[in-house]
């Protein structure tokens, strides 16, 4: 897991980047890449810890906030529609 602008800058004169062609990220932008990440052994044995928080957490929290706001809006709309429906039904015979 890395935090870099590879998807924006791209490689090969802006043509593509590793994940864009179906390869996994190898973390080549990270400090100590050649010591820490560049090896031919299973990643399960790497003992590399994922960063806490970060971009993913922020995006998830933002999405949850939008979902909550949408749910509240739907509930308010339903309540207002129910009240308006009762007012319309009361005046007709």
PDB file of C-alpha atoms in Angstrom:
ATOM      1  CA  UNK A   1       0.000   0.000   0.000  1.00  0.00           C
ATOM      2  CA  UNK A   2       1.396   3.314  -1.031  1.00  0.00           C
ATOM      3  CA  UNK A   3       0.306   6.906  -1.206  1.00  0.00           C
ATOM      4  CA  UNK A   4       1.520   8.404  -4.464  1.00  0.00           C
ATOM      5  CA  UNK A   5       0.239  10.071  -7.613  1.00  0.00           C
ATOM      6  CA  UNK A   6       0.985   7.203 -10.008  1.00  0.00           C
ATOM      7  CA  UNK A   7      -2.557   7.183 -11.421  1.00  0.00           C
ATOM      8  CA  UNK A   8      -2.291  10.890 -12.227  1.00  0.00           C
ATOM      9  CA  UNK A   9       1.291  11.138 -13.480  1.00  0.00           C
ATOM     10  CA  UNK A  10       1.411   7.698 -15.130  1.00  0.00           C
ATOM     11  CA  UNK A  11       4.503   6.199 -16.724  1.00  0.00           C
ATOM     12  CA  UNK A  12       5.817   5.691 -20.271  1.00  0.00           C
ATOM     13  CA  UNK A  13       5.225   9.324 -21.182  1.00  0.00           C
ATOM     14  CA  UNK A  14       1.821   9.406 -19.494  1.00  0.00           C
ATOM     15  CA  UNK A  15       0.433   6.319 -21.217  1.00  0.00           C
ATOM     16  CA  UNK A  16      -0.305   4.022 -18.275  1.00  0.00           C
ATOM     17  CA  UNK A  17       0.691   2.834 -14.804  1.00  0.00           C
ATOM     18  CA  UNK A  18       1.138  -0.644 -13.254  1.00  0.00           C
ATOM     19  CA  UNK A  19      -2.377  -1.035 -11.827  1.00  0.00           C
ATOM     20  CA  UNK A  20      -3.873   0.367 -15.032  1.00  0.00           C
ATOM     21  CA  UNK A  21      -2.539  -2.653 -16.939  1.00  0.00           C
ATOM     22  CA  UNK A  22      -3.659  -5.194 -14.369  1.00  0.00           C
ATOM     23  CA  UNK A  23      -0.484  -5.501 -12.278  1.00  0.00           C
ATOM     24  CA  UNK A  24      -0.426  -5.040  -8.551  1.00  0.00           C
ATOM     25  CA  UNK A  25       1.234  -2.077  -6.879  1.00  0.00           C
ATOM     26  CA  UNK A  26       4.751  -2.954  -5.758  1.00  0.00           C
ATOM     27  CA  UNK A  27       5.284   0.183  -3.713  1.00  0.00           C
ATOM     28  CA  UNK A  28       8.190   1.523  -5.741  1.00  0.00           C
ATOM     29  CA  UNK A  29       7.574   5.076  -4.481  1.00  0.00           C
ATOM     30  CA  UNK A  30       7.956   4.158  -0.820  1.00  0.00           C
ATOM     31  CA  UNK A  31      11.053   4.956   1.226  1.00  0.00           C
ATOM     32  CA  UNK A  32      13.461   2.014   1.492  1.00  0.00           C
ATOM     33  CA  UNK A  33      11.632   0.263  -1.364  1.00  0.00           C
ATOM     34  CA  UNK A  34      14.583  -1.916  -2.314  1.00  0.00           C
ATOM     35  CA  UNK A  35      15.115  -3.051   1.271  1.00  0.00           C
ATOM     36  CA  UNK A  36      11.526  -3.432   2.378  1.00  0.00           C
ATOM     37  CA  UNK A  37       9.338  -4.320  -0.602  1.00  0.00           C
ATOM     38  CA  UNK A  38      11.419  -5.544  -3.531  1.00  0.00           C
ATOM     39  CA  UNK A  39      11.718  -9.278  -3.096  1.00  0.00           C
ATOM     40  CA  UNK A  40      10.380 -12.492  -4.556  1.00  0.00           C
ATOM     41  CA  UNK A  41       8.646 -14.092  -1.594  1.00  0.00           C
ATOM     42  CA  UNK A  42       4.971 -14.306  -0.664  1.00  0.00           C
ATOM     43  CA  UNK A  43       3.547 -11.075   0.718  1.00  0.00           C
ATOM     44  CA  UNK A  44       1.997 -13.023   3.609  1.00  0.00           C
ATOM     45  CA  UNK A  45       5.500 -13.410   5.042  1.00  0.00           C
ATOM     46  CA  UNK A  46       6.439  -9.750   4.592  1.00  0.00           C
ATOM     47  CA  UNK A  47       5.215  -8.484   7.985  1.00  0.00           C
ATOM     48  CA  UNK A  48       4.278  -5.140   6.421  1.00  0.00           C
ATOM     49  CA  UNK A  49       1.635  -3.283   8.385  1.00  0.00           C
ATOM     50  CA  UNK A  50      -1.021  -1.253   6.601  1.00  0.00           C
ATOM     51  CA  UNK A  51      -1.156   2.424   7.569  1.00  0.00           C
ATOM     52  CA  UNK A  52      -3.817   3.301  10.102  1.00  0.00           C
ATOM     53  CA  UNK A  53      -6.444   5.795   9.055  1.00  0.00           C
ATOM     54  CA  UNK A  54      -5.363   7.357   5.816  1.00  0.00           C
ATOM     55  CA  UNK A  55      -7.287   8.037   2.654  1.00  0.00           C
ATOM     56  CA  UNK A  56      -9.466   4.927   2.752  1.00  0.00           C
ATOM     57  CA  UNK A  57     -10.793   5.718   6.219  1.00  0.00           C
ATOM     58  CA  UNK A  58     -11.578   9.289   5.238  1.00  0.00           C
ATOM     59  CA  UNK A  59     -13.461   8.187   2.121  1.00  0.00           C
ATOM     60  CA  UNK A  60     -15.433   5.602   4.099  1.00  0.00           C
ATOM     61  CA  UNK A  61     -16.393   8.173   6.716  1.00  0.00           C
ATOM     62  CA  UNK A  62     -17.445  10.641   4.004  1.00  0.00           C
ATOM     63  CA  UNK A  63     -19.567   7.969   2.307  1.00  0.00           C
ATOM     64  CA  UNK A  64     -21.207   7.060   5.604  1.00  0.00           C
ATOM     65  CA  UNK A  65     -21.996  10.749   6.180  1.00  0.00           C
ATOM     66  CA  UNK A  66     -23.620  11.023   2.739  1.00  0.00           C
ATOM     67  CA  UNK A  67     -25.597   7.846   3.345  1.00  0.00           C
ATOM     68  CA  UNK A  68     -26.812   9.168   6.700  1.00  0.00           C
ATOM     69  CA  UNK A  69     -27.806  12.519   5.172  1.00  0.00           C
ATOM     70  CA  UNK A  70     -29.709  10.736   2.389  1.00  0.00           C
ATOM     71  CA  UNK A  71     -31.531   8.556   4.932  1.00  0.00           C
ATOM     72  CA  UNK A  72     -32.534  11.589   6.981  1.00  0.00           C
ATOM     73  CA  UNK A  73     -33.745  13.351   3.825  1.00  0.00           C
ATOM     74  CA  UNK A  74     -35.851  10.341   2.846  1.00  0.00           C
ATOM     75  CA  UNK A  75     -37.366  10.151   6.330  1.00  0.00           C
ATOM     76  CA  UNK A  76     -38.233  13.880   6.298  1.00  0.00           C
ATOM     77  CA  UNK A  77     -39.759  13.557   2.835  1.00  0.00           C
ATOM     78  CA  UNK A  78     -41.843  10.546   3.911  1.00  0.00           C
ATOM     79  CA  UNK A  79     -43.083  12.345   7.020  1.00  0.00           C
ATOM     80  CA  UNK A  80     -43.941  15.505   5.070  1.00  0.00           C
ATOM     81  CA  UNK A  81     -45.748  13.452   2.413  1.00  0.00           C
ATOM     82  CA  UNK A  82     -47.761  11.637   5.087  1.00  0.00           C
ATOM     83  CA  UNK A  83     -48.792  14.925   6.730  1.00  0.00           C
ATOM     84  CA  UNK A  84     -49.698  16.452   3.366  1.00  0.00           C
ATOM     85  CA  UNK A  85     -51.682  13.322   2.454  1.00  0.00           C
ATOM     86  CA  UNK A  86     -53.740  13.556   5.665  1.00  0.00           C
ATOM     87  CA  UNK A  87     -54.546  17.230   4.991  1.00  0.00           C
ATOM     88  CA  UNK A  88     -55.746  16.397   1.459  1.00  0.00           C
ATOM     89  CA  UNK A  89     -57.878  13.452   2.612  1.00  0.00           C
ATOM     90  CA  UNK A  90     -59.568  15.450   5.417  1.00  0.00           C
ATOM     91  CA  UNK A  91     -61.179  18.065   3.145  1.00  0.00           C
ATOM     92  CA  UNK A  92     -62.763  15.680   0.631  1.00  0.00           C
ATOM     93  CA  UNK A  93     -66.077  13.885   1.082  1.00  0.00           C
TER      94      UNK A  93
END
